[in-house]
Each structure stands twice: as C-alpha cells, then as structure tokens.
Tab-separated table of C-alpha atoms and ligand atoms in Angstrom:
chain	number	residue	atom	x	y	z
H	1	UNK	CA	27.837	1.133	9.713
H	2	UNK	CA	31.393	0.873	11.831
H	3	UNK	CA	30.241	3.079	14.744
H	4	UNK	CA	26.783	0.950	15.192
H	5	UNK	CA	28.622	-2.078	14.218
H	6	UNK	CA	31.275	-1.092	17.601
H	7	UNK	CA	28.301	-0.042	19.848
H	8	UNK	CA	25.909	-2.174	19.560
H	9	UNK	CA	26.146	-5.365	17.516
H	10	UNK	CA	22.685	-6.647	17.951
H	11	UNK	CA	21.197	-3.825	16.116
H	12	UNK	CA	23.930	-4.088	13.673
H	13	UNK	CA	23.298	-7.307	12.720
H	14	UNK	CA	19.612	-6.632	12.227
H	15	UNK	CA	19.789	-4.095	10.021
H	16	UNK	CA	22.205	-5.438	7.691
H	17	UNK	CA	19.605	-8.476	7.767
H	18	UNK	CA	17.421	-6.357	6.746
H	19	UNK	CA	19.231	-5.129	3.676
H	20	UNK	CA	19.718	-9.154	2.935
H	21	UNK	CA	15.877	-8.865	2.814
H	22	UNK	CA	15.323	-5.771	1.157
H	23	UNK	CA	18.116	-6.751	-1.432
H	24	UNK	CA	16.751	-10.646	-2.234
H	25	UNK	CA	12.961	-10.339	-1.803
H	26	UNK	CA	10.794	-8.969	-4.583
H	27	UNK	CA	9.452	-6.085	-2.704
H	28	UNK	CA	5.450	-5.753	-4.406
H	29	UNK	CA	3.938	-4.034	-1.079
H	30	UNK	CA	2.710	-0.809	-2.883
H	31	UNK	CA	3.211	2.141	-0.138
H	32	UNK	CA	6.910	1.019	-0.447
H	33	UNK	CA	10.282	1.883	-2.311
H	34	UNK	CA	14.153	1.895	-2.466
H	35	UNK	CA	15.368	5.326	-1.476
H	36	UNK	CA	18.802	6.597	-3.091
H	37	UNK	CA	21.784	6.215	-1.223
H	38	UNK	CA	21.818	10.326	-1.256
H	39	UNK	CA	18.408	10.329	0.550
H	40	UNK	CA	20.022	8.135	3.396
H	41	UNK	CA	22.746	10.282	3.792
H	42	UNK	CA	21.090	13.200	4.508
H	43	UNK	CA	18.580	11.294	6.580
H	44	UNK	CA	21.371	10.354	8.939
H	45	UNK	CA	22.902	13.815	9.019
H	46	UNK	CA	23.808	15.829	12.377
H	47	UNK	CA	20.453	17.577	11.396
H	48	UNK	CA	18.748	15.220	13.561
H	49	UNK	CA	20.583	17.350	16.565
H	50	UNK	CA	19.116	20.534	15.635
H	51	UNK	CA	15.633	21.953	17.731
H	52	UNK	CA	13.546	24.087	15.324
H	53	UNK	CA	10.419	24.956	16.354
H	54	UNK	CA	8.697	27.299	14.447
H	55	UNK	CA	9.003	28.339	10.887
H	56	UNK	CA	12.166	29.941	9.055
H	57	UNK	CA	12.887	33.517	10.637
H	58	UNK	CA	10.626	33.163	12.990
H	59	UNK	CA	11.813	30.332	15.153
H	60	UNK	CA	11.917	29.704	19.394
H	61	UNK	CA	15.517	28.951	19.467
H	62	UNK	CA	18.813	30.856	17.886
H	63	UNK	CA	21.209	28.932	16.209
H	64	UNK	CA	18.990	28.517	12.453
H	65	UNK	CA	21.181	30.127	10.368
H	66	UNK	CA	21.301	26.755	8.238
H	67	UNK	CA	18.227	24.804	9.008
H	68	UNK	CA	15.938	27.847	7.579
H	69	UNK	CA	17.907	27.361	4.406
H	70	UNK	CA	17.308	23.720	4.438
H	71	UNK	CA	13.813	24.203	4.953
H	72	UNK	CA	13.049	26.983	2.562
H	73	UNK	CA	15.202	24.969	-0.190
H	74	UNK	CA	13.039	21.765	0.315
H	75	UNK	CA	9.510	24.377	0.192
H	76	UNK	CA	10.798	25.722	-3.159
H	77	UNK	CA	11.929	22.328	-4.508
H	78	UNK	CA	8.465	21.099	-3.492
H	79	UNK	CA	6.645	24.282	-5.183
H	80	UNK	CA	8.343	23.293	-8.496
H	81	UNK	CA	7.610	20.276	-8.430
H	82	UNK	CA	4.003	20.441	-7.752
H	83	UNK	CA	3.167	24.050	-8.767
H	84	UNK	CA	1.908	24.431	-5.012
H	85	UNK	CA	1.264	27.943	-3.924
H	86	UNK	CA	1.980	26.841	-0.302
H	87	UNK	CA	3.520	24.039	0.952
H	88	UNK	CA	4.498	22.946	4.998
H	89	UNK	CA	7.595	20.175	5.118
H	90	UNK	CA	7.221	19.423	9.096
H	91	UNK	CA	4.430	16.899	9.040
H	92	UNK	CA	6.489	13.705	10.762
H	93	UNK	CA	4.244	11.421	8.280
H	94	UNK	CA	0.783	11.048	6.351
H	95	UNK	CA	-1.175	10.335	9.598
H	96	UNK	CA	-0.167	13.643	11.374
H	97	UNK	CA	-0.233	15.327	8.135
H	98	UNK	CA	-4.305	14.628	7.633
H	99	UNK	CA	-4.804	15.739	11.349
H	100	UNK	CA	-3.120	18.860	11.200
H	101	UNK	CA	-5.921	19.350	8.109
H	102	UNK	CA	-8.640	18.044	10.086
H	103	UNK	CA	-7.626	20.844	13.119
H	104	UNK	CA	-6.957	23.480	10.703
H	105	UNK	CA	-10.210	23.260	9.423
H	106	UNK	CA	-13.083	21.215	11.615
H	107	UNK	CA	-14.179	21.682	15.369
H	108	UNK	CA	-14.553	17.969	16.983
H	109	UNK	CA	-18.048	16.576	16.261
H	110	UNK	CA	-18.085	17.886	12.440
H	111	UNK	CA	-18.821	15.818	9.211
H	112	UNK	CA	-16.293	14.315	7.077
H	113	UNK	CA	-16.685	12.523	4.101
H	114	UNK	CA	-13.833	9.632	3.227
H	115	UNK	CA	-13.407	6.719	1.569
H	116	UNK	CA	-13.937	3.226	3.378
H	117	UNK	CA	-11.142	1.622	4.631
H	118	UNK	CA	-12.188	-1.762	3.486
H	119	UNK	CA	-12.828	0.013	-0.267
H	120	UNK	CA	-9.283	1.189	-0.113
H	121	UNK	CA	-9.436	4.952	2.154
H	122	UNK	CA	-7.066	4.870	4.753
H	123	UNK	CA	-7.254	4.357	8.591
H	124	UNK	CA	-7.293	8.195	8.874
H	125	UNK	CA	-10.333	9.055	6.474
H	126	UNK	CA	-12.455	8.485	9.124
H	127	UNK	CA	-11.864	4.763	10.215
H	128	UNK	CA	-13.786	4.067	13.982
H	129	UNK	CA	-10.352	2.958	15.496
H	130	UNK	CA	-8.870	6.411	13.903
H	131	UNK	CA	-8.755	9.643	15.924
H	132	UNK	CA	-10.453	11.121	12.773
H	133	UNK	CA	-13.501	8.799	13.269
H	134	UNK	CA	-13.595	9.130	17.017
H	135	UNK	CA	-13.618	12.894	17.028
H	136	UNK	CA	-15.543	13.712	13.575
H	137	UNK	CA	-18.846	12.481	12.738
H	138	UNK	CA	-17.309	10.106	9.828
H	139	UNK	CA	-19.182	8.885	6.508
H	140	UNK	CA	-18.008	7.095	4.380
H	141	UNK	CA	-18.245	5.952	-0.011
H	142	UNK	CA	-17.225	3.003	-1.216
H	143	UNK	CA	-16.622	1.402	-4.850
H	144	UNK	CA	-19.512	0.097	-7.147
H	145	UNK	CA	-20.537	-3.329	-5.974
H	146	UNK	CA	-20.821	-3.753	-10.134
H	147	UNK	CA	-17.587	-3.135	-11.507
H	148	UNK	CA	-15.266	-1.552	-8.653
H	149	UNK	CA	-14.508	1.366	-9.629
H	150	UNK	CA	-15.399	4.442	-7.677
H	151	UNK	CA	-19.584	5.696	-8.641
H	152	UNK	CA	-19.052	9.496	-8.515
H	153	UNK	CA	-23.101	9.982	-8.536
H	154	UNK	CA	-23.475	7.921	-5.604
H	155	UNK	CA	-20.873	9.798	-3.920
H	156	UNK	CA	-22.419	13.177	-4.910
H	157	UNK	CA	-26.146	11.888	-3.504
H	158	UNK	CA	-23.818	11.044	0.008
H	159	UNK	CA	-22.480	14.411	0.329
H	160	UNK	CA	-26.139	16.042	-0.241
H	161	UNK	CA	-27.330	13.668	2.316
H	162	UNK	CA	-24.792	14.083	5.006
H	163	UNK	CA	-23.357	17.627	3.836
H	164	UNK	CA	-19.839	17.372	4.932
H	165	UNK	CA	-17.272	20.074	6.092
H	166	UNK	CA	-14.272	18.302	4.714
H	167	UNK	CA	-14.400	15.819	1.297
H	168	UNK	CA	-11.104	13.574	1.398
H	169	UNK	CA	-10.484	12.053	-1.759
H	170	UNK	CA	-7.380	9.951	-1.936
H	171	UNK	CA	-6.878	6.213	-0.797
H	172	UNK	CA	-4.254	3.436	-0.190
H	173	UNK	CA	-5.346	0.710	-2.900
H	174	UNK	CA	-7.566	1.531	-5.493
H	175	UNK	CA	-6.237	0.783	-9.040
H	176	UNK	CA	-7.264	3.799	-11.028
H	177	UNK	CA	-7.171	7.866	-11.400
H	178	UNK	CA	-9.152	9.551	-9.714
H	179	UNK	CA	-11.596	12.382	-11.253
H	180	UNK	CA	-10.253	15.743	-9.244
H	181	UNK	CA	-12.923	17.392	-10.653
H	182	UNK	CA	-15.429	15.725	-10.023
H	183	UNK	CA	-14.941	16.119	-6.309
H	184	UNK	CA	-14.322	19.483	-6.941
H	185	UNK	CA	-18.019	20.151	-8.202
H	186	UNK	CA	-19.259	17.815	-5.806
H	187	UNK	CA	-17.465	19.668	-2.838
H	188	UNK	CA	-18.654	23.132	-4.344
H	189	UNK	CA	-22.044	21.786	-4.473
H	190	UNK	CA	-21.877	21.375	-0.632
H	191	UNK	CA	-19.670	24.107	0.641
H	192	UNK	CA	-16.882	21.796	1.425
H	193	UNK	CA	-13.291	21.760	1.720
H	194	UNK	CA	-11.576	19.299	-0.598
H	195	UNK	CA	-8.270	17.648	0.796
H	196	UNK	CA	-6.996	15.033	-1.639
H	197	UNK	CA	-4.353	12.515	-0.114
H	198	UNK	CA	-2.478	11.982	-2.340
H	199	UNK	CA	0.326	9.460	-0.755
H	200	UNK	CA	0.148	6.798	-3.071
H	201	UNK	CA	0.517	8.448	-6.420
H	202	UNK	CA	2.260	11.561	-5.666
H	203	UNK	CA	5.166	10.146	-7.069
H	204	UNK	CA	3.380	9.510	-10.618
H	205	UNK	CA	1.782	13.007	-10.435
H	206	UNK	CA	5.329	14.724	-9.884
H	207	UNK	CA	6.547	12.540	-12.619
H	208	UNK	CA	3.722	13.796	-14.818
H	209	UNK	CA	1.882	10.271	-15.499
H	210	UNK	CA	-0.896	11.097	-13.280
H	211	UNK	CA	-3.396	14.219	-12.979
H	212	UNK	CA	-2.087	16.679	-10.518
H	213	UNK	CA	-4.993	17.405	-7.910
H	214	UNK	CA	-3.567	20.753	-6.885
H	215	UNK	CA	-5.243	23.159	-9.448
H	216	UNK	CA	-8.884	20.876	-7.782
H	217	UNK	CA	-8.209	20.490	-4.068
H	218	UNK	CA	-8.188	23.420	-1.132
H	219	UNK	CA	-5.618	20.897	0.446
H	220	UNK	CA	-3.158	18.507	-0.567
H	221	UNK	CA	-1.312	16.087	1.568
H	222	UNK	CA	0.897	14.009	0.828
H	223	UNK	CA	3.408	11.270	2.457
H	224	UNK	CA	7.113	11.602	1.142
H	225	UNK	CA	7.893	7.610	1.027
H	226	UNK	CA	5.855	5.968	-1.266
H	227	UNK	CA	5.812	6.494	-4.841
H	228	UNK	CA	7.645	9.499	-4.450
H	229	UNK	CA	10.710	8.074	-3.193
H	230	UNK	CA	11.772	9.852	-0.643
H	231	UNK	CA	12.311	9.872	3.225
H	232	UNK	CA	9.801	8.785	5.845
H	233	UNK	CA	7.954	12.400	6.136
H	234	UNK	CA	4.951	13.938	4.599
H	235	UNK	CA	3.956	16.993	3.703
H	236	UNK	CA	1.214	19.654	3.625
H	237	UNK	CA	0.528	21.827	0.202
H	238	UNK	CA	-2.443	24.133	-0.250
H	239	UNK	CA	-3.553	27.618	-1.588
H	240	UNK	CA	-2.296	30.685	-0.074
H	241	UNK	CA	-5.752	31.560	1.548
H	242	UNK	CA	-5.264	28.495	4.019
H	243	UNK	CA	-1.515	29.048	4.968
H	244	UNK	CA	-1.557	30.134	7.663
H	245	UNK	CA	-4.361	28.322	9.057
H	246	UNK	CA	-2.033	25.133	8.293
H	247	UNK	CA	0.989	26.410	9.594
H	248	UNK	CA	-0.619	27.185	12.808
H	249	UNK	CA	-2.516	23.482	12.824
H	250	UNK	CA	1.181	21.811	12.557
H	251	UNK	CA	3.268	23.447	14.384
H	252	UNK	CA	1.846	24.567	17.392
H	253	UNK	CA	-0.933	22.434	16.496
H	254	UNK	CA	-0.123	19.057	17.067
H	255	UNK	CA	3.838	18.886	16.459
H	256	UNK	CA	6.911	20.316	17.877
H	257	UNK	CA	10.561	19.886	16.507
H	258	UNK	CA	10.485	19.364	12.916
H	259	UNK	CA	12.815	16.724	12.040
H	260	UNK	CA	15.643	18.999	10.325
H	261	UNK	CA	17.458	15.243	8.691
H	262	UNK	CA	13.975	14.485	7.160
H	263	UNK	CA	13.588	17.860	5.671
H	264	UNK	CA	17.065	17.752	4.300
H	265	UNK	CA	16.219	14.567	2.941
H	266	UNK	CA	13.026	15.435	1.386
H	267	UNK	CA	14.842	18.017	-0.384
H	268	UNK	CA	17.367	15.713	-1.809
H	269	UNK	CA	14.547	13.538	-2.792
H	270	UNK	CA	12.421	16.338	-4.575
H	271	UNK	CA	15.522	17.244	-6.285
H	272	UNK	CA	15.719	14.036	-8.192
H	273	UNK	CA	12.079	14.137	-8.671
H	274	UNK	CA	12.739	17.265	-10.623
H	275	UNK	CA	15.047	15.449	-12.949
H	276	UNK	CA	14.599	14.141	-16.520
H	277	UNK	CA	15.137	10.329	-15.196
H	278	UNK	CA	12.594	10.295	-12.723
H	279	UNK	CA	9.785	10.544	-15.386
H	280	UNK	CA	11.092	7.808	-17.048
H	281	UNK	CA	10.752	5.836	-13.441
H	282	UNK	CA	7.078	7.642	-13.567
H	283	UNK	CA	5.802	6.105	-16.794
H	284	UNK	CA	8.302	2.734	-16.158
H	285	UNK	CA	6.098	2.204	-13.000
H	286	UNK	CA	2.981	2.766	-14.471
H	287	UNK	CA	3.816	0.423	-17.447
H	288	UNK	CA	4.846	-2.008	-15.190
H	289	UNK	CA	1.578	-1.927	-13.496
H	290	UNK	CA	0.537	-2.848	-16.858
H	291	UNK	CA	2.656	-5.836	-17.905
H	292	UNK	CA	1.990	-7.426	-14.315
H	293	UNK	CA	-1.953	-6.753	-14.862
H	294	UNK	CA	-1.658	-8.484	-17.959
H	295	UNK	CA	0.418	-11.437	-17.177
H	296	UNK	CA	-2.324	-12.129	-14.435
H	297	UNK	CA	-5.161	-12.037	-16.463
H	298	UNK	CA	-3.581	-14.206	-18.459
H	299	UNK	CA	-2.857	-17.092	-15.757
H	300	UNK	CA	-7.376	-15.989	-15.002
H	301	UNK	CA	-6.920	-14.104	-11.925
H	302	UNK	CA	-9.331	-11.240	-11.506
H	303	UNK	CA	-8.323	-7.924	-11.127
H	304	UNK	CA	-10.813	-5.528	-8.937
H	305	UNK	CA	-11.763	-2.937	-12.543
H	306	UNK	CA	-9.763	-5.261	-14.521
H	307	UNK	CA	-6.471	-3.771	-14.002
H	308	UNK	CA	-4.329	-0.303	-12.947
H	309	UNK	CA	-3.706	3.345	-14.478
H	310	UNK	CA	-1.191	3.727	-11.223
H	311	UNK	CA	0.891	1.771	-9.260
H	312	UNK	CA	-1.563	-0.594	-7.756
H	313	UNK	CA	-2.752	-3.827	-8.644
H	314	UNK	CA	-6.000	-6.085	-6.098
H	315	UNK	CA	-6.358	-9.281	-6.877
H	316	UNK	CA	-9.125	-10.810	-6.289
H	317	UNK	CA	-8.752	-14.363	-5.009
H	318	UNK	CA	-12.223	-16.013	-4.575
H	319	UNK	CA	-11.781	-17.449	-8.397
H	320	UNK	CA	-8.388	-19.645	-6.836
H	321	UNK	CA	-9.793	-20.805	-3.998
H	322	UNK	CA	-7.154	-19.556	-1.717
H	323	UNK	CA	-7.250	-16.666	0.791
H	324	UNK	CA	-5.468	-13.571	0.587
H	325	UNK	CA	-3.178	-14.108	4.208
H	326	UNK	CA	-2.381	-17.782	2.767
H	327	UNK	CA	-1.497	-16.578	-0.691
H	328	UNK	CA	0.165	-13.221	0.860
H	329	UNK	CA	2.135	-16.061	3.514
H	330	UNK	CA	3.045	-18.128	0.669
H	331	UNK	CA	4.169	-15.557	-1.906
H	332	UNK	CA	6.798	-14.195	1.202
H	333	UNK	CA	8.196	-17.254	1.609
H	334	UNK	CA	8.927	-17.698	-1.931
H	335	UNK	CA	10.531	-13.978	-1.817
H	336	UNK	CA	7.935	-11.939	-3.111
H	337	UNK	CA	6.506	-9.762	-0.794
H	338	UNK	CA	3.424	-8.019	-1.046
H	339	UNK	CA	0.279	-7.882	1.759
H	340	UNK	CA	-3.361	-9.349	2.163
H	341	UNK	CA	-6.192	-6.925	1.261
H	342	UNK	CA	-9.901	-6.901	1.030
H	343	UNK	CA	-11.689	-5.983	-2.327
H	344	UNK	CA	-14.692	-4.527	-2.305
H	345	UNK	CA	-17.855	-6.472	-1.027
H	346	UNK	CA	-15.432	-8.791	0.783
H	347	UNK	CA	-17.550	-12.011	1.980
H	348	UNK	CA	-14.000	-12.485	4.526
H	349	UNK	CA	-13.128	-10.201	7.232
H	350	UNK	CA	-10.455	-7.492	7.280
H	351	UNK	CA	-7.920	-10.038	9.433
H	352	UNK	CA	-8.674	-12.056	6.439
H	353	UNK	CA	-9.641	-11.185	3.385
H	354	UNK	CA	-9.874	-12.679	0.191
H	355	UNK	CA	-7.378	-10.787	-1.840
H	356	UNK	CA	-4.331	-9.063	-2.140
H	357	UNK	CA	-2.749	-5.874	-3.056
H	358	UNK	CA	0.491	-5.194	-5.107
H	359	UNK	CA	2.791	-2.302	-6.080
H	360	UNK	CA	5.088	-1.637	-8.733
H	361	UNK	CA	7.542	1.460	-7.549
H	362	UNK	CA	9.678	-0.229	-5.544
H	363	UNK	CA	10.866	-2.697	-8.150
H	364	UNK	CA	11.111	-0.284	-10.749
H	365	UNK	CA	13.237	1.496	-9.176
H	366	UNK	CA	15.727	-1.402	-8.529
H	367	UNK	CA	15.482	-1.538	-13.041
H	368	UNK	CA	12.851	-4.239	-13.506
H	369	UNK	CA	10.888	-3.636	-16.623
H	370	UNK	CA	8.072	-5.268	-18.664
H	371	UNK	CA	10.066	-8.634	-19.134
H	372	UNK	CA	10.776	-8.939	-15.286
H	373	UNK	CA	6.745	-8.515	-14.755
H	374	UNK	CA	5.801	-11.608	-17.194
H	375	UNK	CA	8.196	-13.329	-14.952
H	376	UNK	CA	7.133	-11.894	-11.178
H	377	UNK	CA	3.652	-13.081	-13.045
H	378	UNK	CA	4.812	-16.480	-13.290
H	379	UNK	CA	5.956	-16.909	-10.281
H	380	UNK	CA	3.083	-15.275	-8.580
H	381	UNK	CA	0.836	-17.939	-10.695
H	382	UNK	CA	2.926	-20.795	-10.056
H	383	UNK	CA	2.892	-19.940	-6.187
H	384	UNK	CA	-0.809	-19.500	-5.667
H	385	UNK	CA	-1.583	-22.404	-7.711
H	386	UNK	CA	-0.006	-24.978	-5.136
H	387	UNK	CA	0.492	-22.680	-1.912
H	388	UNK	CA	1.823	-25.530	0.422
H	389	UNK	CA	4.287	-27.293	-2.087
H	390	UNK	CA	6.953	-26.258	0.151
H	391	UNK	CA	9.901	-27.823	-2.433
H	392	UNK	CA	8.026	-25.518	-5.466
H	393	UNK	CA	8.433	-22.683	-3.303
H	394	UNK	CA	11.786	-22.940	-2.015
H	395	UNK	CA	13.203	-23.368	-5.855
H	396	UNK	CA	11.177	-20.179	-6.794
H	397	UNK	CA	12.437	-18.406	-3.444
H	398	UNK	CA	16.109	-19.412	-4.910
H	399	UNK	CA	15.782	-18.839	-8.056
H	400	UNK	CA	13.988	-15.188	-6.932
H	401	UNK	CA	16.887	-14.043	-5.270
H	402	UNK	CA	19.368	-14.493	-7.384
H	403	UNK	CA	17.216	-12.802	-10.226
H	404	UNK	CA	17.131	-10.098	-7.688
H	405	UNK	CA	21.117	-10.283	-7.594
H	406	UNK	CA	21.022	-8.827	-11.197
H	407	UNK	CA	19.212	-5.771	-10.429
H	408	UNK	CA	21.247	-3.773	-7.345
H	409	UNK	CA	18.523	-2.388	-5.349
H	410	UNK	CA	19.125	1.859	-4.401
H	411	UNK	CA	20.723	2.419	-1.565
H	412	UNK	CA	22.057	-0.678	-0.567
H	413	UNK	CA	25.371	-1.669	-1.217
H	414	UNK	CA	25.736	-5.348	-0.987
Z	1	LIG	C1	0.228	5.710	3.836
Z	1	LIG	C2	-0.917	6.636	3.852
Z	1	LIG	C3	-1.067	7.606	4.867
Z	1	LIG	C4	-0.303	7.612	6.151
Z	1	LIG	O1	1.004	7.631	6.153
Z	1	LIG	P1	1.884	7.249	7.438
Z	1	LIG	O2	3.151	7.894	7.033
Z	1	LIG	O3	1.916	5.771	7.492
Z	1	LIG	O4	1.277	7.880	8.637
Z	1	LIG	C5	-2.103	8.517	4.751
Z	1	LIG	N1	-2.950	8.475	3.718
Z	1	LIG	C6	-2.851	7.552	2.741
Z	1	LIG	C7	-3.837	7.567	1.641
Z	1	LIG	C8	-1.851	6.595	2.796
Z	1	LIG	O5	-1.792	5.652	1.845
C-alpha cells in the first residue's frame, strides 16, 4: 500500500482501518468471507486496464492475446468444479447476474415465481423496489408459518395457480438444503425454467457438503464472494441449449467491459476451491454452523427450523425480549458482527425486525473451529442478555479481539 499510502493518505488510512476491523471483529454476517492474499493480488492486477468486450476470439478490440486465456482458464476451472456444461464469468455481481437470466429468458410483464424477501429470497427474486418486480409480474412463496422450513406442496399449488415462466429457487438466509428436485418436478409440471441462485452455498456445494443444483436447474447463478471465497463477481452456469441465449443477455445485454482483474481472480479462487483443503473448510463451515446452533439452544434462543445444514443460522429474538437492530447494535460493539433480519411471520417491520441472521464461512476460514463456536456462543448470550451494560460489553469487545489476534485472518497481514 506505498503508492496509495504517497497519493492519497486519506484513503490510505481508511483502508488499513478497515483491515483493523476486519482483523479484530468476529465477522458472523453470512454473505461474507476472508479472501486469500492470492485472490487480492490478482484482483489488483494491470488487468483492470484491459477493454474486452465480447467473448474469447471473438472480441471488439485487438490486443486479447492474454485476457482470452484468462478467461477461458477461469470457464474451465469453473466447469470442474461444478460439472457445468456452460458457464459465463462476466457478470459484475449476483444482481446483474439474475437480470441477464431474467432478459435471456422473459419479455417485461411475464410471471416469475421467487422466494419472499422477508422469508429469506433476495431483493432480486422479485422484490417491488427490484427491477425484477417492477418489470415482471412477481409472486412470491414463503416458509411454513408452522415450523419454518420451506412447504414444497404449497409452493407447487402457487405455481399451478400463477403458472410462472421462470421458478427461482435460491435465497439469502434460510438455514437448510434445499430439495433441487423438487423444484425440478414442480417447474416441469408448469413448463418453467428453473434458475437456482445459488450465492450463498455455492461454496459448500463446490466443496461437496451440499447438493449440487446443476444436474436440476436450466440455470445456475451464482455470486463469487460468499461462501465460495472468492472475488466480488458472479457468475452464470447453465446447459448448453441456453448458451448462447446467456451470452447474448450479458454481454451485449446489459454489460460491457468484463472486468479482466475479477476474472483473473475468480480463477485463482476456483483453483483453490479445487483443492483437497478447501473441503475440509466445506464441512469445517458446516460443522461450525452446528456447534454455534447448539451452543444457542443451549443459552434457549430459538432457532427459525431449529438450527442449519449450511452456513446460516436466524435467531429468533421475540423469546429475549430484545430486537434484532438492538441486539445486532450491541453484538458490533462488542466485536461481533453480524446483521438484523426478519424471520418468518415477523410481527416487526423489515427496518426492524425481531431477529438476526449469522454466518459461519468467514470465521472458518480465519481457523476457528467447534471450541471457538461454544465461545462466540457465550459471548453472543452474555451480550443479548444485558444489551446496554456498556462495561460488560467493552470487556467482551477486548477480550474478542485479542482472541481474534490468535487466528490471522486471510489476506491481511497485520
Ligand atoms: C448476495 C446475493 C445476490 C446478489 O449479489 P450482489 O453481488 O450483492 O449483487 C443475489 N442472490 C442471492 C441469493 C444473494 O444472496
């Protein structure tokens, strides 16, 4: 950082007070991670001075004799390590990524069937305030009002009802797999396409801990940053039938330039995906999901389904008598970080809701295991059981960072 440091000292100082942060917080905010110092590299490579438009050997400008081998290497990294038949790198993230879909395959005003954003779908499934629900004639499923877990029949009766072009299955914070084939049927059952998002998990599903929805969805899109580890990007992967249709929908679609560092640094990323280690990380996560689940049922809080086959953990609040934004506001300042979220049949509204969400990849990949859950537990329990002892929370925010101290985050070298 000596050339940003020289130029312009403001921004300097702000990032390395970021790494501070990033370094001395328990990060639990479950659509982040720690990328490896590799994946920065390559994300801050003279790439990012390269125009590409276009796709390798058939491009606008001369001058790709190396960015169509960086591309093609990061498409067949990403083919291996989903056993794609087709797969697009260019998508800037997961929001363009799901319109590109939406264009390749829907003219404005058709059905599309998503889940609710205040069940755990995300903004672009169809949310009003989302291009996808201002141009698309939106519906939306939800969870069981029973137990919280997704009620396939009801979804199936929703898609007869409002027979959909496009079925998205895929969501930001529900706790559990989901059952590809399910949709499958129910798609086939209404002629629709099937695009699973899978953003959240794809990282569990490359490290084999989670179903793979390729061999089940048309489409599959996925964001490169969250569970998987990898660069802010997304990508696109689908059968062979539909490539071109989604090649066409990105780029001239909706995009322009690809962003040559990203690619390069999505195929750094997949690269360690591929490798023996990162299935440990897989399963690691997944089992740390479980030792936090259990530590908090312990200390009585309730768990929407009663606890996680992912990454994901929602809490439930009501039963402590404290919001989610003053629990999620307390928690930060005793350096854990993690973010207020609604569970289903929220009596609160979405600016405040009454629980809150957490995430277990990006502290397993800074090494915490089982025994560093029961504690993050502890603290968690201890924080939300007195939110405005200010003293309590300082000590824990103390004693949280240097905890943190023994476990070097990825990537940053403090
Ligand atoms: C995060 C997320 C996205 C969007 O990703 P951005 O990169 O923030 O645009 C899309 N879909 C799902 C399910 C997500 O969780």
């Amino acid at each position: 950082m000596n050339e940003v440091k020289k130029v312009d000292q403001e921004i300097y100082d702000l990032i390395k007070q970021e790494e501070r942060r990033q370094a001395d917080k328990i990060r639990l905010i479950a659509s982040e991670n720690y990328v490896s110092s590799a994946v920065l590299e390559a994300t801050s490579s003279v790439l990012t001075n390269k125009y590409s438009e276009g796709y390798a050997g058939k491009r606008y400008y001369e001058g790709q004799q190396i960015i169509d081998q960086v591309e093609e290497l990061a498409i067949e990294r990403a083919k291996e390590l989903f056993g794609a038949e087709h797969v697009n790198v260019q998508p800037y993230s997961g929001s363009p990524a799901n319109l590109a879909v939406y264009l390749a395959f829907l003219k404005p005003g058709d059905t599309i069937l998503g889940m609710a954003l205040p069940h755990g779908g995300h903004l672009t499934h169809g949310a009003k305030v989302s291009i996808s629900g201002k141009y698309f004639n939106a519906e939306s499923y939800g969870l069981s009002p029973d137990n919280g877990f997704l009620d396939y029949e009801s979804i199936r009766e929703k898609a007869r009802s409002c027979k959909p072009a496009l079925i998205i299955a895929g969501h930001s914070a529900y706790p559990r797999e989901l059952d590809f084939e399910y949709f499958r049927e129910i798609a086939d059952e209404v002629g629709a396409i099937l695009l699973v998002d899978m953003a959240h998990f794809a990282g569990l599903v490359a490290g084999g801990v989670h179903q793979s929805p390729i061999p089940y969805a048309d489409v599959v899109t996925t964001t490169t940053h969250k569970s998987l580890r990898g660069p802010r990007g997304a990508i696109i992967m689908c059968k062979q039938e539909h490539a071109a249709a989604i090649d066409k929908a990105v780029f001239p679609g909706i995009q322009g330039g690809p962003h040559n560092h990203t690619t390069a640094a999505m195929a750094v990323a997949f690269k360690e995906a591929l490798a023996p280690e990162f299935k440990d990380y897989a399963r690691q996560v997944v089992d740390n999901a479980v030792a936090l689940s259990d530590t908090l049922k312990k200390w009585d809080f309730d768990l929407v389904t009663g606890g996680s086959d992912n990454h994901l953990i929602l809490v439930d609040l009501t039963n402590k008598e404290v919001t989610g934004k003053i629990a999620a506001k307390a928690l930060d300042r005793a350096g854990i970080v993690l973010n207020y979220n609604a569970v289903p049949n929220d009596k609160r509204k979405p600016f405040d809701p009454s629980g809150v969400r957490l995430g277990t990849a990006a502290v397993t990949s800074r090494g915490f295991r089982e025994a560093q859950m029961v504690q993050v537990g502890e603290w968690i329990n201890a924080v939300i059981s007195e939110p405005e002892n200010d003293r309590l929370i300082s000590e824990i925010a103390e004693d949280v960072a240097s905890y943190c101290r023994e476990f070097p985050a990825p990537g940053i070298d403090i």
